[in-house]
mmCIF file with all atom_site columns, C-alpha atoms in Angstrom:
data_model
loop_
_atom_site.group_PDB
_atom_site.id
_atom_site.type_symbol
_atom_site.label_atom_id
_atom_site.label_alt_id
_atom_site.label_comp_id
_atom_site.label_asym_id
_atom_site.label_entity_id
_atom_site.label_seq_id
_atom_site.pdbx_PDB_ins_code
_atom_site.Cartn_x
_atom_site.Cartn_y
_atom_site.Cartn_z
_atom_site.occupancy
_atom_site.B_iso_or_equiv
_atom_site.pdbx_formal_charge
_atom_site.auth_seq_id
_atom_site.auth_comp_id
_atom_site.auth_asym_id
_atom_site.auth_atom_id
_atom_site.pdbx_PDB_model_num
ATOM 1  C CA . UNK A 1 1  ? 108.340 94.709  95.203  1.00 0.00 ? 48  UNK A CA 1
ATOM 2  C CA . UNK A 1 2  ? 110.958 97.518  94.765  1.00 0.00 ? 49  UNK A CA 1
ATOM 3  C CA . UNK A 1 3  ? 109.748 100.533 95.974  1.00 0.00 ? 50  UNK A CA 1
ATOM 4  C CA . UNK A 1 4  ? 110.379 104.185 94.899  1.00 0.00 ? 51  UNK A CA 1
ATOM 5  C CA . UNK A 1 5  ? 112.573 106.346 96.510  1.00 0.00 ? 52  UNK A CA 1
ATOM 6  C CA . UNK A 1 6  ? 111.480 109.367 98.145  1.00 0.00 ? 53  UNK A CA 1
ATOM 7  C CA . UNK A 1 7  ? 112.830 112.825 97.057  1.00 0.00 ? 54  UNK A CA 1
ATOM 8  C CA . UNK A 1 8  ? 115.187 113.264 100.111 1.00 0.00 ? 55  UNK A CA 1
ATOM 9  C CA . UNK A 1 9  ? 116.789 109.226 99.206  1.00 0.00 ? 56  UNK A CA 1
ATOM 10 C CA . UNK A 1 10 ? 116.990 110.180 95.738  1.00 0.00 ? 57  UNK A CA 1
ATOM 11 C CA . UNK A 1 11 ? 118.658 114.281 96.000  1.00 0.00 ? 58  UNK A CA 1
ATOM 12 C CA . UNK A 1 12 ? 121.158 112.254 98.404  1.00 0.00 ? 59  UNK A CA 1
ATOM 13 C CA . UNK A 1 13 ? 122.321 109.522 95.934  1.00 0.00 ? 60  UNK A CA 1
ATOM 14 C CA . UNK A 1 14 ? 122.643 112.332 93.535  1.00 0.00 ? 61  UNK A CA 1
ATOM 15 C CA . UNK A 1 15 ? 124.773 114.426 95.609  1.00 0.00 ? 62  UNK A CA 1
ATOM 16 C CA . UNK A 1 16 ? 127.095 110.982 94.884  1.00 0.00 ? 63  UNK A CA 1
ATOM 17 C CA . UNK A 1 17 ? 127.036 111.137 91.311  1.00 0.00 ? 64  UNK A CA 1
ATOM 18 C CA . UNK A 1 18 ? 128.742 113.531 88.628  1.00 0.00 ? 65  UNK A CA 1
ATOM 19 C CA . UNK A 1 19 ? 126.767 114.951 85.895  1.00 0.00 ? 66  UNK A CA 1
ATOM 20 C CA . UNK A 1 20 ? 122.861 112.705 86.371  1.00 0.00 ? 67  UNK A CA 1
ATOM 21 C CA . UNK A 1 21 ? 119.669 114.707 87.527  1.00 0.00 ? 68  UNK A CA 1
ATOM 22 C CA . UNK A 1 22 ? 116.257 114.008 88.067  1.00 0.00 ? 69  UNK A CA 1
ATOM 23 C CA . UNK A 1 23 ? 113.814 114.790 85.137  1.00 0.00 ? 70  UNK A CA 1
ATOM 24 C CA . UNK A 1 24 ? 110.132 113.794 86.884  1.00 0.00 ? 71  UNK A CA 1
ATOM 25 C CA . UNK A 1 25 ? 110.278 110.862 87.956  1.00 0.00 ? 72  UNK A CA 1
ATOM 26 C CA . UNK A 1 26 ? 113.532 109.464 86.515  1.00 0.00 ? 73  UNK A CA 1
ATOM 27 C CA . UNK A 1 27 ? 117.313 110.053 86.228  1.00 0.00 ? 74  UNK A CA 1
ATOM 28 C CA . UNK A 1 28 ? 118.697 111.688 83.506  1.00 0.00 ? 75  UNK A CA 1
ATOM 29 C CA . UNK A 1 29 ? 122.221 111.811 81.677  1.00 0.00 ? 76  UNK A CA 1
ATOM 30 C CA . UNK A 1 30 ? 123.697 113.893 78.394  1.00 0.00 ? 77  UNK A CA 1
ATOM 31 C CA . UNK A 1 31 ? 127.188 112.947 76.926  1.00 0.00 ? 78  UNK A CA 1
ATOM 32 C CA . UNK A 1 32 ? 128.771 114.900 74.111  1.00 0.00 ? 79  UNK A CA 1
ATOM 33 C CA . UNK A 1 33 ? 130.880 113.142 71.279  1.00 0.00 ? 80  UNK A CA 1
ATOM 34 C CA . UNK A 1 34 ? 133.493 114.459 68.445  1.00 0.00 ? 81  UNK A CA 1
ATOM 35 C CA . UNK A 1 35 ? 131.183 112.571 66.558  1.00 0.00 ? 82  UNK A CA 1
ATOM 36 C CA . UNK A 1 36 ? 128.273 110.539 65.196  1.00 0.00 ? 83  UNK A CA 1
ATOM 37 C CA . UNK A 1 37 ? 130.277 107.468 65.582  1.00 0.00 ? 84  UNK A CA 1
ATOM 38 C CA . UNK A 1 38 ? 131.422 107.764 69.270  1.00 0.00 ? 85  UNK A CA 1
ATOM 39 C CA . UNK A 1 39 ? 127.637 108.400 69.996  1.00 0.00 ? 86  UNK A CA 1
ATOM 40 C CA . UNK A 1 40 ? 126.619 105.254 69.078  1.00 0.00 ? 87  UNK A CA 1
ATOM 41 C CA . UNK A 1 41 ? 129.673 103.360 69.769  1.00 0.00 ? 88  UNK A CA 1
ATOM 42 C CA . UNK A 1 42 ? 128.759 104.696 73.440  1.00 0.00 ? 89  UNK A CA 1
ATOM 43 C CA . UNK A 1 43 ? 124.937 103.811 73.093  1.00 0.00 ? 90  UNK A CA 1
ATOM 44 C CA . UNK A 1 44 ? 125.739 100.052 72.075  1.00 0.00 ? 91  UNK A CA 1
ATOM 45 C CA . UNK A 1 45 ? 127.559 99.919  75.114  1.00 0.00 ? 92  UNK A CA 1
ATOM 46 C CA . UNK A 1 46 ? 125.162 101.364 77.200  1.00 0.00 ? 93  UNK A CA 1
ATOM 47 C CA . UNK A 1 47 ? 122.891 99.172  75.627  1.00 0.00 ? 94  UNK A CA 1
ATOM 48 C CA . UNK A 1 48 ? 125.227 95.822  76.148  1.00 0.00 ? 95  UNK A CA 1
ATOM 49 C CA . UNK A 1 49 ? 125.632 97.140  80.190  1.00 0.00 ? 96  UNK A CA 1
ATOM 50 C CA . UNK A 1 50 ? 121.449 97.994  80.618  1.00 0.00 ? 97  UNK A CA 1
ATOM 51 C CA . UNK A 1 51 ? 120.947 94.124  79.073  1.00 0.00 ? 98  UNK A CA 1
ATOM 52 C CA . UNK A 1 52 ? 123.367 92.094  81.407  1.00 0.00 ? 99  UNK A CA 1
ATOM 53 C CA . UNK A 1 53 ? 121.800 94.288  83.851  1.00 0.00 ? 100 UNK A CA 1
ATOM 54 C CA . UNK A 1 54 ? 118.087 93.233  82.905  1.00 0.00 ? 101 UNK A CA 1
ATOM 55 C CA . UNK A 1 55 ? 117.209 96.565  83.680  1.00 0.00 ? 102 UNK A CA 1
ATOM 56 C CA . UNK A 1 56 ? 116.482 98.974  80.244  1.00 0.00 ? 103 UNK A CA 1
ATOM 57 C CA . UNK A 1 57 ? 116.986 102.926 80.262  1.00 0.00 ? 104 UNK A CA 1
ATOM 58 C CA . UNK A 1 58 ? 116.093 105.100 77.321  1.00 0.00 ? 105 UNK A CA 1
ATOM 59 C CA . UNK A 1 59 ? 118.948 105.941 74.750  1.00 0.00 ? 106 UNK A CA 1
ATOM 60 C CA . UNK A 1 60 ? 118.622 108.372 72.204  1.00 0.00 ? 107 UNK A CA 1
ATOM 61 C CA . UNK A 1 61 ? 121.371 109.598 69.757  1.00 0.00 ? 108 UNK A CA 1
ATOM 62 C CA . UNK A 1 62 ? 120.418 113.007 69.104  1.00 0.00 ? 109 UNK A CA 1
ATOM 63 C CA . UNK A 1 63 ? 121.851 116.657 67.708  1.00 0.00 ? 110 UNK A CA 1
ATOM 64 C CA . UNK A 1 64 ? 124.264 114.280 65.505  1.00 0.00 ? 111 UNK A CA 1
ATOM 65 C CA . UNK A 1 65 ? 126.722 114.001 68.498  1.00 0.00 ? 112 UNK A CA 1
ATOM 66 C CA . UNK A 1 66 ? 124.368 113.565 71.593  1.00 0.00 ? 113 UNK A CA 1
ATOM 67 C CA . UNK A 1 67 ? 123.638 110.491 73.672  1.00 0.00 ? 114 UNK A CA 1
ATOM 68 C CA . UNK A 1 68 ? 120.824 111.125 76.307  1.00 0.00 ? 115 UNK A CA 1
ATOM 69 C CA . UNK A 1 69 ? 120.318 108.156 78.789  1.00 0.00 ? 116 UNK A CA 1
ATOM 70 C CA . UNK A 1 70 ? 117.046 108.089 80.658  1.00 0.00 ? 117 UNK A CA 1
ATOM 71 C CA . UNK A 1 71 ? 116.031 105.297 83.767  1.00 0.00 ? 118 UNK A CA 1
ATOM 72 C CA . UNK A 1 72 ? 112.947 104.982 85.591  1.00 0.00 ? 119 UNK A CA 1
ATOM 73 C CA . UNK A 1 73 ? 111.313 102.239 86.924  1.00 0.00 ? 120 UNK A CA 1
ATOM 74 C CA . UNK A 1 74 ? 108.223 101.152 84.979  1.00 0.00 ? 121 UNK A CA 1
ATOM 75 C CA . UNK A 1 75 ? 107.033 99.305  86.976  1.00 0.00 ? 122 UNK A CA 1
ATOM 76 C CA . UNK A 1 76 ? 106.779 101.243 90.389  1.00 0.00 ? 123 UNK A CA 1
ATOM 77 C CA . UNK A 1 77 ? 106.975 104.837 88.144  1.00 0.00 ? 124 UNK A CA 1
ATOM 78 C CA . UNK A 1 78 ? 109.639 105.620 89.441  1.00 0.00 ? 125 UNK A CA 1
ATOM 79 C CA . UNK A 1 79 ? 113.532 106.158 90.645  1.00 0.00 ? 126 UNK A CA 1
ATOM 80 C CA . UNK A 1 80 ? 113.850 103.347 92.971  1.00 0.00 ? 127 UNK A CA 1
ATOM 81 C CA . UNK A 1 81 ? 117.645 100.876 93.391  1.00 0.00 ? 128 UNK A CA 1
ATOM 82 C CA . UNK A 1 82 ? 117.183 99.737  90.741  1.00 0.00 ? 129 UNK A CA 1
ATOM 83 C CA . UNK A 1 83 ? 117.889 102.614 88.886  1.00 0.00 ? 130 UNK A CA 1
ATOM 84 C CA . UNK A 1 84 ? 120.890 103.866 90.950  1.00 0.00 ? 131 UNK A CA 1
ATOM 85 C CA . UNK A 1 85 ? 122.354 100.511 90.196  1.00 0.00 ? 132 UNK A CA 1
ATOM 86 C CA . UNK A 1 86 ? 122.470 100.901 86.590  1.00 0.00 ? 133 UNK A CA 1
ATOM 87 C CA . UNK A 1 87 ? 124.020 104.511 86.492  1.00 0.00 ? 134 UNK A CA 1
ATOM 88 C CA . UNK A 1 88 ? 126.572 103.064 88.606  1.00 0.00 ? 135 UNK A CA 1
ATOM 89 C CA . UNK A 1 89 ? 127.319 100.377 86.194  1.00 0.00 ? 136 UNK A CA 1
ATOM 90 C CA . UNK A 1 90 ? 126.596 103.312 83.551  1.00 0.00 ? 137 UNK A CA 1
ATOM 91 C CA . UNK A 1 91 ? 129.105 105.716 84.999  1.00 0.00 ? 138 UNK A CA 1
ATOM 92 C CA . UNK A 1 92 ? 131.995 102.804 85.874  1.00 0.00 ? 139 UNK A CA 1
ATOM 93 C CA . UNK A 1 93 ? 131.926 100.874 82.116  1.00 0.00 ? 140 UNK A CA 1
ATOM 94 C CA . UNK A 1 94 ? 131.709 104.261 80.879  1.00 0.00 ? 141 UNK A CA 1
ATOM 95 C CA . UNK A 1 95 ? 134.666 106.915 82.143  1.00 0.00 ? 142 UNK A CA 1
ATOM 96 C CA . UNK A 1 96 ? 137.067 105.841 78.936  1.00 0.00 ? 143 UNK A CA 1
ATOM 97 C CA . UNK A 1 97 ? 134.400 107.647 77.022  1.00 0.00 ? 144 UNK A CA 1
#
């Protein structure tokens, strides 16, 4: 079973990630787009990545042109290596946005 990372490990990993922050026991990031279509296209890419990864974050499209992704490992109630692996895949795949 995957274990929750301690605060120091989370902080070390976050220091290497642009735009991501901790929100309680989750990792979160918000992107802004020119319009609703771009936000929805981006959200669909995130959904595809999540399905391929088998790790499913919360994806919120809000304020017309913003997407917020929040990742936690629900099974253990905190941030794990699975969350950092997922946000790494998200970052790699979404740089063109």
